[in-house]
Amino acid sequence: MATIFSKIVNGEIPSYKIAEDENYYAFLDINPLAQGHTLVIPKKEVNYIFDVEDDLLAGMMVFAKKIAKAIDKVCDCKRVGVAVLGLEVPHAHIHLIPINNLHDIDFSQPKLKLSSSELESMAEKIKAAL
Ligand code: AMP
């Protein structure tokens, strides 16, 4: 059965899309730790990130770098933190999270409750900064 992220890539489920190319797709996390929290995935469905083939895995970080630079421009943060968990969705993904301190990337903290218009507006801002 396709993962929820494959359904996003295929347009069966909506997402706040930031960017895509032939191999990768970036979109806002709908339960973000911070404004601008973005997920980067390979379009190819692989559960565990360290099972992603070498070239695809290396390219994923290069794709994520472009998105992170745009998040940096738009969000008020010291830098963009990177995290990989994969405990919830069995489709490899990198979390890009604008951070100012350790707590900003603490996944045990409550998530932000953002409206769809706030998410839409953030996605537009990041896209414009790409
Ligand atoms: P994890 O697999 O532990 O890295 O967590 C999966 C992440 O995906 C969580 O931060 C969720 O908020 C996020 N997530 C789950 N479903 C969606 C969705 N439909 N759109 C955007 N983000 C999602």
Tab-separated table of N, CA, C and O and ligand atoms in Angstrom:
chain	number	residue	atom	x	y	z
A	1	MET	N	0.846	-1.195	0.000
A	1	MET	CA	0.000	0.000	0.000
A	1	MET	C	0.888	1.254	0.000
A	1	MET	O	1.882	1.299	0.721
A	2	ALA	N	0.490	2.235	-0.801
A	2	ALA	CA	1.296	3.451	-0.906
A	2	ALA	C	1.323	4.203	0.426
A	2	ALA	O	0.331	4.237	1.146
A	3	THR	N	2.463	4.798	0.739
A	3	THR	CA	2.550	5.605	1.959
A	3	THR	C	1.809	6.923	1.752
A	3	THR	O	1.557	7.345	0.612
A	4	ILE	N	1.498	7.582	2.852
A	4	ILE	CA	0.829	8.885	2.768
A	4	ILE	C	1.690	9.868	1.966
A	4	ILE	O	1.159	10.715	1.241
A	5	PHE	N	3.011	9.732	2.051
A	5	PHE	CA	3.880	10.657	1.317
A	5	PHE	C	3.859	10.344	-0.188
A	5	PHE	O	3.935	11.261	-1.009
A	6	SER	N	3.728	9.066	-0.550
A	6	SER	CA	3.581	8.740	-1.979
A	6	SER	C	2.273	9.309	-2.507
A	6	SER	O	2.195	9.788	-3.635
A	7	LYS	N	1.243	9.258	-1.665
A	7	LYS	CA	-0.062	9.826	-2.079
A	7	LYS	C	0.062	11.336	-2.274
A	7	LYS	O	-0.585	11.901	-3.162
A	8	ILE	N	0.887	11.979	-1.477
A	8	ILE	CA	1.135	13.427	-1.655
A	8	ILE	C	1.847	13.659	-2.984
A	8	ILE	O	1.457	14.509	-3.787
A	9	VAL	N	2.898	12.889	-3.234
A	9	VAL	CA	3.654	13.033	-4.488
A	9	VAL	C	2.728	12.832	-5.686
A	9	VAL	O	2.808	13.562	-6.686
A	10	ASN	N	1.825	11.864	-5.578
A	10	ASN	CA	0.921	11.554	-6.692
A	10	ASN	C	-0.290	12.479	-6.779
A	10	ASN	O	-1.151	12.300	-7.646
A	11	GLY	N	-0.383	13.434	-5.841
A	11	GLY	CA	-1.491	14.390	-5.867
A	11	GLY	C	-2.807	13.831	-5.354
A	11	GLY	O	-3.854	14.458	-5.508
A	12	GLU	N	-2.757	12.657	-4.708
A	12	GLU	CA	-4.002	12.070	-4.175
A	12	GLU	C	-4.372	12.711	-2.844
A	12	GLU	O	-5.530	12.654	-2.408
A	13	ILE	N	-3.371	13.290	-2.175
A	13	ILE	CA	-3.575	13.996	-0.898
A	13	ILE	C	-2.922	15.365	-1.064
A	13	ILE	O	-1.829	15.459	-1.619
A	14	PRO	N	-3.593	16.435	-0.597
A	14	PRO	CA	-2.994	17.764	-0.783
A	14	PRO	C	-1.771	17.980	0.112
A	14	PRO	O	-1.620	17.313	1.135
A	15	SER	N	-0.921	18.891	-0.316
A	15	SER	CA	0.224	19.267	0.527
A	15	SER	C	0.552	20.725	0.270
A	15	SER	O	0.128	21.299	-0.737
A	16	TYR	N	1.277	21.307	1.206
A	16	TYR	CA	1.782	22.673	1.032
A	16	TYR	C	3.154	22.531	0.380
A	16	TYR	O	4.186	22.531	1.052
A	17	LYS	N	3.115	22.392	-0.928
A	17	LYS	CA	4.331	22.058	-1.682
A	17	LYS	C	5.293	23.238	-1.734
A	17	LYS	O	4.885	24.377	-1.955
A	18	ILE	N	6.578	22.925	-1.561
A	18	ILE	CA	7.626	23.939	-1.687
A	18	ILE	C	8.330	23.772	-3.033
A	18	ILE	O	8.572	24.739	-3.742
A	19	ALA	N	8.699	22.539	-3.352
A	19	ALA	CA	9.440	22.307	-4.604
A	19	ALA	C	9.430	20.824	-4.932
A	19	ALA	O	9.208	19.984	-4.048
A	20	GLU	N	9.661	20.540	-6.209
A	20	GLU	CA	9.873	19.147	-6.601
A	20	GLU	C	10.761	19.103	-7.828
A	20	GLU	O	10.885	20.096	-8.559
A	21	ASP	N	11.410	17.976	-8.021
A	21	ASP	CA	12.077	17.708	-9.286
A	21	ASP	C	11.792	16.247	-9.625
A	21	ASP	O	10.882	15.640	-9.047
A	22	GLU	N	12.579	15.705	-10.523
A	22	GLU	CA	12.330	14.334	-10.979
A	22	GLU	C	12.363	13.319	-9.815
A	22	GLU	O	11.590	12.367	-9.784
A	23	ASN	N	13.249	13.567	-8.850
A	23	ASN	CA	13.497	12.569	-7.809
A	23	ASN	C	12.997	12.920	-6.413
A	23	ASN	O	12.880	12.026	-5.567
A	24	TYR	N	12.756	14.218	-6.167
A	24	TYR	CA	12.484	14.646	-4.786
A	24	TYR	C	11.275	15.574	-4.724
A	24	TYR	O	10.923	16.224	-5.710
A	25	TYR	N	10.716	15.660	-3.507
A	25	TYR	CA	9.543	16.506	-3.278
A	25	TYR	C	9.709	17.118	-1.881
A	25	TYR	O	10.111	16.428	-0.932
A	26	ALA	N	9.439	18.415	-1.763
A	26	ALA	CA	9.524	19.107	-0.468
A	26	ALA	C	8.199	19.775	-0.168
A	26	ALA	O	7.597	20.402	-1.052
A	27	PHE	N	7.745	19.664	1.066
A	27	PHE	CA	6.446	20.224	1.469
A	27	PHE	C	6.465	20.514	2.959
A	27	PHE	O	7.275	19.944	3.712
A	28	LEU	N	5.568	21.404	3.377
A	28	LEU	CA	5.520	21.757	4.799
A	28	LEU	C	4.982	20.607	5.636
A	28	LEU	O	4.027	19.928	5.221
A	29	ASP	N	5.578	20.428	6.802
A	29	ASP	CA	5.022	19.493	7.790
A	29	ASP	C	3.726	20.107	8.333
A	29	ASP	O	3.717	21.279	8.714
A	30	ILE	N	2.659	19.334	8.330
A	30	ILE	CA	1.375	19.916	8.771
A	30	ILE	C	1.262	20.022	10.299
A	30	ILE	O	0.351	20.678	10.794
A	31	ASN	N	2.147	19.362	11.010
A	31	ASN	CA	2.197	19.514	12.480
A	31	ASN	C	3.596	20.000	12.849
A	31	ASN	O	4.390	19.244	13.423
A	32	PRO	N	3.884	21.250	12.532
A	32	PRO	CA	5.288	21.701	12.615
A	32	PRO	C	5.762	22.022	14.026
A	32	PRO	O	4.979	22.412	14.890
A	33	LEU	N	7.064	21.866	14.209
A	33	LEU	CA	7.693	22.318	15.453
A	33	LEU	C	7.929	23.816	15.398
A	33	LEU	O	8.046	24.469	16.420
A	34	ALA	N	8.053	24.365	14.189
A	34	ALA	CA	8.291	25.799	13.996
A	34	ALA	C	7.718	26.199	12.648
A	34	ALA	O	7.572	25.350	11.756
A	35	GLN	N	7.424	27.481	12.509
A	35	GLN	CA	6.984	28.009	11.209
A	35	GLN	C	8.092	27.726	10.187
A	35	GLN	O	9.248	28.069	10.427
A	36	GLY	N	7.750	27.095	9.079
A	36	GLY	CA	8.741	26.789	8.044
A	36	GLY	C	9.251	25.361	8.085
A	36	GLY	O	10.020	24.948	7.216
A	37	HIS	N	8.826	24.591	9.101
A	37	HIS	CA	9.230	23.174	9.217
A	37	HIS	C	8.826	22.428	7.936
A	37	HIS	O	7.654	22.361	7.587
A	38	THR	N	9.824	21.913	7.264
A	38	THR	CA	9.627	21.325	5.929
A	38	THR	C	10.142	19.893	5.900
A	38	THR	O	11.103	19.550	6.602
A	39	LEU	N	9.504	19.078	5.090
A	39	LEU	CA	9.952	17.696	4.884
A	39	LEU	C	10.463	17.541	3.456
A	39	LEU	O	9.856	18.067	2.526
A	40	VAL	N	11.566	16.832	3.308
A	40	VAL	CA	12.111	16.517	1.982
A	40	VAL	C	12.106	15.007	1.831
A	40	VAL	O	12.616	14.291	2.701
A	41	ILE	N	11.532	14.536	0.747
A	41	ILE	CA	11.421	13.080	0.545
A	41	ILE	C	11.924	12.696	-0.847
A	41	ILE	O	11.863	13.502	-1.782
A	42	PRO	N	12.384	11.463	-0.981
A	42	PRO	CA	12.595	10.947	-2.337
A	42	PRO	C	11.232	10.500	-2.872
A	42	PRO	O	10.411	9.995	-2.101
A	43	LYS	N	11.002	10.702	-4.152
A	43	LYS	CA	9.721	10.239	-4.703
A	43	LYS	C	9.635	8.715	-4.646
A	43	LYS	O	8.561	8.145	-4.479
A	44	LYS	N	10.784	8.083	-4.777
A	44	LYS	CA	10.812	6.620	-4.690
A	44	LYS	C	10.503	6.214	-3.249
A	44	LYS	O	11.079	6.765	-2.315
A	45	GLU	N	9.591	5.273	-3.117
A	45	GLU	CA	9.158	4.884	-1.779
A	45	GLU	C	10.143	3.910	-1.148
A	45	GLU	O	10.234	2.756	-1.556
A	46	VAL	N	10.893	4.406	-0.189
A	46	VAL	CA	11.810	3.575	0.590
A	46	VAL	C	11.512	3.900	2.044
A	46	VAL	O	11.414	5.074	2.404
A	47	ASN	N	11.370	2.898	2.868
A	47	ASN	CA	10.989	3.125	4.265
A	47	ASN	C	12.109	3.815	5.036
A	47	ASN	O	11.961	4.947	5.508
A	48	TYR	N	13.258	3.156	5.109
A	48	TYR	CA	14.345	3.608	6.002
A	48	TYR	C	15.365	4.411	5.212
A	48	TYR	O	15.841	3.956	4.164
A	49	ILE	N	15.680	5.592	5.707
A	49	ILE	CA	16.551	6.485	4.933
A	49	ILE	C	17.888	5.833	4.573
A	49	ILE	O	18.420	6.062	3.487
A	50	PHE	N	18.391	4.993	5.448
A	50	PHE	CA	19.695	4.392	5.146
A	50	PHE	C	19.579	3.147	4.267
A	50	PHE	O	20.566	2.453	4.038
A	51	ASP	N	18.376	2.905	3.761
A	51	ASP	CA	18.203	1.925	2.674
A	51	ASP	C	18.059	2.620	1.320
A	51	ASP	O	17.935	1.944	0.297
A	52	VAL	N	18.051	3.955	1.310
A	52	VAL	CA	17.982	4.692	0.041
A	52	VAL	C	19.328	4.514	-0.664
A	52	VAL	O	20.388	4.639	-0.031
A	53	GLU	N	19.270	4.241	-1.964
A	53	GLU	CA	20.522	3.991	-2.692
A	53	GLU	C	21.431	5.221	-2.654
A	53	GLU	O	20.948	6.360	-2.550
A	54	ASP	N	22.733	4.980	-2.751
A	54	ASP	CA	23.738	6.022	-2.480
A	54	ASP	C	23.503	7.317	-3.256
A	54	ASP	O	23.484	8.400	-2.669
A	55	ASP	N	23.354	7.212	-4.572
A	55	ASP	CA	23.238	8.431	-5.384
A	55	ASP	C	21.977	9.211	-5.030
A	55	ASP	O	21.987	10.447	-4.970
A	56	LEU	N	20.891	8.478	-4.815
A	56	LEU	CA	19.617	9.130	-4.483
A	56	LEU	C	19.698	9.795	-3.109
A	56	LEU	O	19.201	10.907	-2.903
A	57	LEU	N	20.384	9.142	-2.181
A	57	LEU	CA	20.533	9.688	-0.826
A	57	LEU	C	21.401	10.945	-0.841
A	57	LEU	O	21.069	11.961	-0.213
A	58	ALA	N	22.496	10.895	-1.595
A	58	ALA	CA	23.386	12.063	-1.679
A	58	ALA	C	22.649	13.241	-2.322
A	58	ALA	O	22.713	14.381	-1.852
A	59	GLY	N	21.903	12.957	-3.374
A	59	GLY	CA	21.158	14.008	-4.073
A	59	GLY	C	20.064	14.608	-3.205
A	59	GLY	O	19.710	15.782	-3.348
A	60	MET	N	19.562	13.813	-2.292
A	60	MET	CA	18.482	14.282	-1.399
A	60	MET	C	19.004	15.415	-0.518
A	60	MET	O	18.315	16.398	-0.265
A	61	MET	N	20.242	15.288	-0.050
A	61	MET	CA	20.807	16.345	0.794
A	61	MET	C	21.087	17.599	-0.033
A	61	MET	O	20.894	18.722	0.453
A	62	VAL	N	21.507	17.432	-1.268
A	62	VAL	CA	21.757	18.597	-2.131
A	62	VAL	C	20.425	19.314	-2.424
A	62	VAL	O	20.351	20.548	-2.384
A	63	PHE	N	19.380	18.537	-2.673
A	63	PHE	CA	18.037	19.122	-2.883
A	63	PHE	C	17.589	19.837	-1.600
A	63	PHE	O	17.107	20.978	-1.643
A	64	ALA	N	17.801	19.186	-0.452
A	64	ALA	CA	17.408	19.781	0.839
A	64	ALA	C	18.163	21.085	1.097
A	64	ALA	O	17.618	22.021	1.689
A	65	LYS	N	19.405	21.150	0.635
A	65	LYS	CA	20.220	22.358	0.851
A	65	LYS	C	19.554	23.584	0.223
A	65	LYS	O	19.487	24.653	0.840
A	66	LYS	N	19.040	23.430	-0.986
A	66	LYS	CA	18.381	24.563	-1.671
A	66	LYS	C	17.168	25.025	-0.875
A	66	LYS	O	16.915	26.215	-0.706
A	67	ILE	N	16.417	24.062	-0.372
A	67	ILE	CA	15.215	24.405	0.392
A	67	ILE	C	15.615	25.084	1.710
A	67	ILE	O	15.016	26.082	2.116
A	68	ALA	N	16.654	24.534	2.354
A	68	ALA	CA	17.101	25.096	3.638
A	68	ALA	C	17.557	26.540	3.469
A	68	ALA	O	17.269	27.394	4.319
A	69	LYS	N	18.251	26.837	2.381
A	69	LYS	CA	18.710	28.220	2.139
A	69	LYS	C	17.506	29.166	2.008
A	69	LYS	O	17.557	30.308	2.463
A	70	ALA	N	16.463	28.692	1.383
A	70	ALA	CA	15.258	29.517	1.224
A	70	ALA	C	14.565	29.696	2.580
A	70	ALA	O	14.121	30.801	2.913
A	71	ILE	N	14.499	28.623	3.374
A	71	ILE	CA	13.892	28.726	4.711
A	71	ILE	C	14.683	29.734	5.551
A	71	ILE	O	14.119	30.571	6.252
A	72	ASP	N	16.004	29.653	5.451
A	72	ASP	CA	16.894	30.584	6.160
A	72	ASP	C	16.553	32.043	5.861
A	72	ASP	O	16.593	32.897	6.744
A	73	LYS	N	16.258	32.319	4.601
A	73	LYS	CA	15.968	33.700	4.188
A	73	LYS	C	14.644	34.190	4.765
A	73	LYS	O	14.489	35.362	5.084
A	74	VAL	N	13.695	33.265	4.874
A	74	VAL	CA	12.323	33.648	5.209
A	74	VAL	C	12.056	33.621	6.722
A	74	VAL	O	11.310	34.452	7.235
A	75	CYS	N	12.682	32.676	7.417
A	75	CYS	CA	12.357	32.483	8.833
A	75	CYS	C	13.392	33.166	9.722
A	75	CYS	O	14.559	33.251	9.365
A	76	ASP	N	12.908	33.611	10.867
A	76	ASP	CA	13.776	34.272	11.826
A	76	ASP	C	14.470	33.183	12.648
A	76	ASP	O	13.941	32.721	13.654
A	77	CYS	N	15.637	32.748	12.161
A	77	CYS	CA	16.302	31.631	12.836
A	77	CYS	C	17.813	31.768	12.730
A	77	CYS	O	18.321	32.436	11.834
A	78	LYS	N	18.505	31.108	13.675
A	78	LYS	CA	19.974	31.107	13.611
A	78	LYS	C	20.443	30.224	12.458
A	78	LYS	O	21.420	30.511	11.800
A	79	ARG	N	19.753	29.124	12.287
A	79	ARG	CA	20.063	28.214	11.190
A	79	ARG	C	18.926	27.215	11.009
A	79	ARG	O	17.991	27.204	11.794
A	80	VAL	N	19.065	26.414	9.968
A	80	VAL	CA	18.055	25.379	9.736
A	80	VAL	C	18.618	24.049	10.241
A	80	VAL	O	19.659	23.587	9.764
A	81	GLY	N	17.930	23.486	11.225
A	81	GLY	CA	18.347	22.199	11.762
A	81	GLY	C	17.821	21.059	10.906
A	81	GLY	O	16.820	21.203	10.192
A	82	VAL	N	18.531	19.945	10.966
A	82	VAL	CA	18.177	18.770	10.165
A	82	VAL	C	17.927	17.600	11.113
A	82	VAL	O	18.721	17.370	12.026
A	83	ALA	N	16.826	16.890	10.889
A	83	ALA	CA	16.553	15.714	11.715
A	83	ALA	C	15.964	14.610	10.850
A	83	ALA	O	15.266	14.882	9.875
A	84	VAL	N	16.295	13.396	11.219
A	84	VAL	CA	15.685	12.226	10.568
A	84	VAL	C	15.148	11.330	11.672
A	84	VAL	O	15.901	10.934	12.555
A	85	LEU	N	13.842	11.054	11.624
A	85	LEU	CA	13.251	10.159	12.624
A	85	LEU	C	12.619	8.955	11.918
A	85	LEU	O	13.088	7.844	12.060
A	86	GLY	N	11.544	9.216	11.217
A	86	GLY	CA	10.903	8.123	10.498
A	86	GLY	C	10.118	7.188	11.392
A	86	GLY	O	9.837	6.047	11.019
A	87	LEU	N	9.755	7.656	12.583
A	87	LEU	CA	9.017	6.790	13.510
A	87	LEU	C	7.534	6.717	13.185
A	87	LEU	O	6.841	5.808	13.602
A	88	GLU	N	7.048	7.703	12.421
A	88	GLU	CA	5.606	7.795	12.163
A	88	GLU	C	5.255	7.397	10.728
A	88	GLU	O	4.300	6.659	10.507
A	89	VAL	N	6.020	7.898	9.781
A	89	VAL	CA	5.692	7.647	8.372
A	89	VAL	C	6.816	6.814	7.732
A	89	VAL	O	7.975	7.236	7.706
A	90	PRO	N	6.470	5.615	7.230
A	90	PRO	CA	7.497	4.708	6.690
A	90	PRO	C	7.894	5.050	5.254
A	90	PRO	O	7.777	4.221	4.343
A	91	HIS	N	8.303	6.280	5.082
A	91	HIS	CA	8.767	6.759	3.771
A	91	HIS	C	9.884	7.747	4.092
A	91	HIS	O	9.625	8.762	4.750
A	92	ALA	N	11.102	7.424	3.680
A	92	ALA	CA	12.276	8.226	4.071
A	92	ALA	C	12.027	9.714	3.928
A	92	ALA	O	11.452	10.150	2.924
A	93	HIS	N	12.426	10.481	4.922
A	93	HIS	CA	12.273	11.937	4.851
A	93	HIS	C	13.251	12.632	5.778
A	93	HIS	O	13.648	12.091	6.811
A	94	ILE	N	13.600	13.856	5.374
A	94	ILE	CA	14.465	14.719	6.186
A	94	ILE	C	13.602	15.871	6.694
A	94	ILE	O	12.908	16.514	5.901
A	95	HIS	N	13.657	16.132	7.989
A	95	HIS	CA	12.991	17.316	8.555
A	95	HIS	C	13.958	18.497	8.471
A	95	HIS	O	15.124	18.381	8.905
A	96	LEU	N	13.508	19.623	7.942
A	96	LEU	CA	14.276	20.874	7.967
A	96	LEU	C	13.521	21.824	8.892
A	96	LEU	O	12.358	22.170	8.612
A	97	ILE	N	14.169	22.232	9.962
A	97	ILE	CA	13.466	23.008	11.002
A	97	ILE	C	14.260	24.271	11.359
A	97	ILE	O	15.424	24.171	11.770
A	98	PRO	N	13.634	25.447	11.175
A	98	PRO	CA	14.319	26.675	11.587
A	98	PRO	C	14.500	26.669	13.102
A	98	PRO	O	13.533	26.440	13.830
A	99	ILE	N	15.731	26.896	13.562
A	99	ILE	CA	15.984	26.826	15.012
A	99	ILE	C	16.792	28.020	15.508
A	99	ILE	O	17.624	28.579	14.790
A	100	ASN	N	16.510	28.351	16.756
A	100	ASN	CA	17.313	29.347	17.476
A	100	ASN	C	17.968	28.747	18.712
A	100	ASN	O	18.909	29.300	19.245
A	101	ASN	N	17.433	27.624	19.162
A	101	ASN	CA	18.022	26.938	20.321
A	101	ASN	C	17.621	25.462	20.273
A	101	ASN	O	16.826	25.048	19.417
A	102	LEU	N	18.186	24.695	21.210
A	102	LEU	CA	17.969	23.239	21.250
A	102	LEU	C	16.498	22.857	21.326
A	102	LEU	O	16.067	21.880	20.710
A	103	HIS	N	15.726	23.635	22.081
A	103	HIS	CA	14.321	23.274	22.290
A	103	HIS	C	13.516	23.325	20.996
A	103	HIS	O	12.516	22.639	20.855
A	104	ASP	N	13.965	24.168	20.051
A	104	ASP	CA	13.207	24.328	18.804
A	104	ASP	C	13.190	23.047	17.960
A	104	ASP	O	12.382	22.919	17.046
A	105	ILE	N	14.095	22.126	18.254
A	105	ILE	CA	14.139	20.877	17.470
A	105	ILE	C	13.876	19.658	18.376
A	105	ILE	O	14.261	18.534	18.065
A	106	ASP	N	13.161	19.929	19.478
A	106	ASP	CA	12.813	18.870	20.420
A	106	ASP	C	11.447	18.301	20.028
A	106	ASP	O	10.414	18.945	20.211
A	107	PHE	N	11.456	17.090	19.497
A	107	PHE	CA	10.227	16.492	18.976
A	107	PHE	C	9.250	16.082	20.081
A	107	PHE	O	8.138	15.688	19.777
A	108	SER	N	9.683	16.177	21.333
A	108	SER	CA	8.731	15.875	22.406
A	108	SER	C	7.934	17.125	22.816
A	108	SER	O	7.004	17.043	23.618
A	109	GLN	N	8.292	18.279	22.243
A	109	GLN	CA	7.541	19.522	22.510
A	109	GLN	C	6.199	19.474	21.771
A	109	GLN	O	6.095	18.834	20.712
A	110	PRO	N	5.190	20.204	22.281
A	110	PRO	CA	3.915	20.282	21.536
A	110	PRO	C	4.140	20.923	20.166
A	110	PRO	O	4.964	21.830	20.039
A	111	LYS	N	3.398	20.423	19.175
A	111	LYS	CA	3.513	20.974	17.813
A	111	LYS	C	2.704	22.268	17.715
A	111	LYS	O	1.770	22.487	18.478
A	112	LEU	N	3.055	23.108	16.751
A	112	LEU	CA	2.285	24.338	16.517
A	112	LEU	C	0.955	23.978	15.869
A	112	LEU	O	0.871	23.005	15.121
A	113	LYS	N	-0.048	24.776	16.165
A	113	LYS	CA	-1.343	24.613	15.475
A	113	LYS	C	-1.473	25.773	14.507
A	113	LYS	O	-1.786	26.890	14.908
A	114	LEU	N	-1.201	25.523	13.239
A	114	LEU	CA	-1.260	26.586	12.236
A	114	LEU	C	-2.477	26.392	11.350
A	114	LEU	O	-2.845	25.258	11.017
A	115	SER	N	-3.068	27.504	10.951
A	115	SER	CA	-4.223	27.430	10.051
A	115	SER	C	-3.734	27.130	8.635
A	115	SER	O	-2.546	27.307	8.316
A	116	SER	N	-4.656	26.710	7.787
A	116	SER	CA	-4.254	26.426	6.402
A	116	SER	C	-3.767	27.703	5.717
A	116	SER	O	-2.852	27.654	4.901
A	117	SER	N	-4.334	28.853	6.081
A	117	SER	CA	-3.845	30.087	5.424
A	117	SER	C	-2.438	30.443	5.903
A	117	SER	O	-1.620	30.935	5.129
A	118	GLU	N	-2.119	30.143	7.166
A	118	GLU	CA	-0.745	30.387	7.649
A	118	GLU	C	0.243	29.455	6.942
A	118	GLU	O	1.342	29.870	6.552
A	119	LEU	N	-0.153	28.198	6.780
A	119	LEU	CA	0.728	27.238	6.098
A	119	LEU	C	0.898	27.629	4.627
A	119	LEU	O	2.013	27.607	4.086
A	120	GLU	N	-0.213	27.991	4.011
A	120	GLU	CA	-0.181	28.397	2.591
A	120	GLU	C	0.748	29.602	2.403
A	120	GLU	O	1.584	29.634	1.491
A	121	SER	N	0.608	30.568	3.292
A	121	SER	CA	1.409	31.784	3.175
A	121	SER	C	2.889	31.483	3.400
A	121	SER	O	3.761	32.004	2.690
A	122	MET	N	3.213	30.598	4.346
A	122	MET	CA	4.622	30.233	4.570
A	122	MET	C	5.183	29.493	3.353
A	122	MET	O	6.308	29.766	2.917
A	123	ALA	N	4.400	28.585	2.797
A	123	ALA	CA	4.871	27.849	1.609
A	123	ALA	C	5.170	28.831	0.469
A	123	ALA	O	6.189	28.705	-0.222
A	124	GLU	N	4.303	29.807	0.295
A	124	GLU	CA	4.512	30.799	-0.778
A	124	GLU	C	5.782	31.597	-0.543
A	124	GLU	O	6.552	31.856	-1.468
A	125	LYS	N	6.018	31.976	0.715
A	125	LYS	CA	7.219	32.771	1.031
A	125	LYS	C	8.493	31.961	0.761
A	125	LYS	O	9.464	32.488	0.208
A	126	ILE	N	8.493	30.703	1.175
A	126	ILE	CA	9.700	29.867	0.964
A	126	ILE	C	9.907	29.663	-0.536
A	126	ILE	O	11.031	29.775	-1.040
A	127	LYS	N	8.829	29.410	-1.249
A	127	LYS	CA	8.944	29.209	-2.713
A	127	LYS	C	9.529	30.448	-3.376
A	127	LYS	O	10.379	30.363	-4.260
A	128	ALA	N	9.072	31.615	-2.932
A	128	ALA	CA	9.544	32.859	-3.536
A	128	ALA	C	11.028	33.103	-3.236
A	128	ALA	O	11.693	33.830	-3.961
A	129	ALA	N	11.537	32.482	-2.158
A	129	ALA	CA	12.945	32.687	-1.774
A	129	ALA	C	13.883	31.650	-2.397
A	129	ALA	O	15.094	31.707	-2.193
A	130	LEU	N	13.336	30.712	-3.134
A	130	LEU	CA	14.162	29.648	-3.755
A	130	LEU	C	15.060	30.196	-4.860
A	130	LEU	O	14.650	31.111	-5.573
B	1	AMP	P1	8.460	10.908	11.550
B	1	AMP	O1	8.067	9.744	10.646
B	1	AMP	O2	8.608	10.481	12.986
B	1	AMP	O3	9.703	11.609	11.042
B	1	AMP	O4	7.277	11.971	11.527
B	1	AMP	C1	6.520	12.191	10.358
B	1	AMP	C2	6.220	13.658	10.191
B	1	AMP	O5	5.350	13.784	9.074
B	1	AMP	C3	5.530	14.317	11.387
B	1	AMP	O6	6.260	15.482	11.768
B	1	AMP	C4	4.143	14.669	10.846
B	1	AMP	O7	3.631	15.890	11.359
B	1	AMP	C5	4.382	14.751	9.353
B	1	AMP	N1	3.213	14.460	8.532
B	1	AMP	C6	2.385	13.381	8.630
B	1	AMP	N2	1.425	13.424	7.694
B	1	AMP	C7	1.644	14.560	6.993
B	1	AMP	C8	0.980	15.173	5.880
B	1	AMP	N3	-0.103	14.634	5.316
B	1	AMP	N4	1.478	16.350	5.398
B	1	AMP	C9	2.584	16.900	5.968
B	1	AMP	N5	3.248	16.365	7.006
B	1	AMP	C10	2.790	15.203	7.526
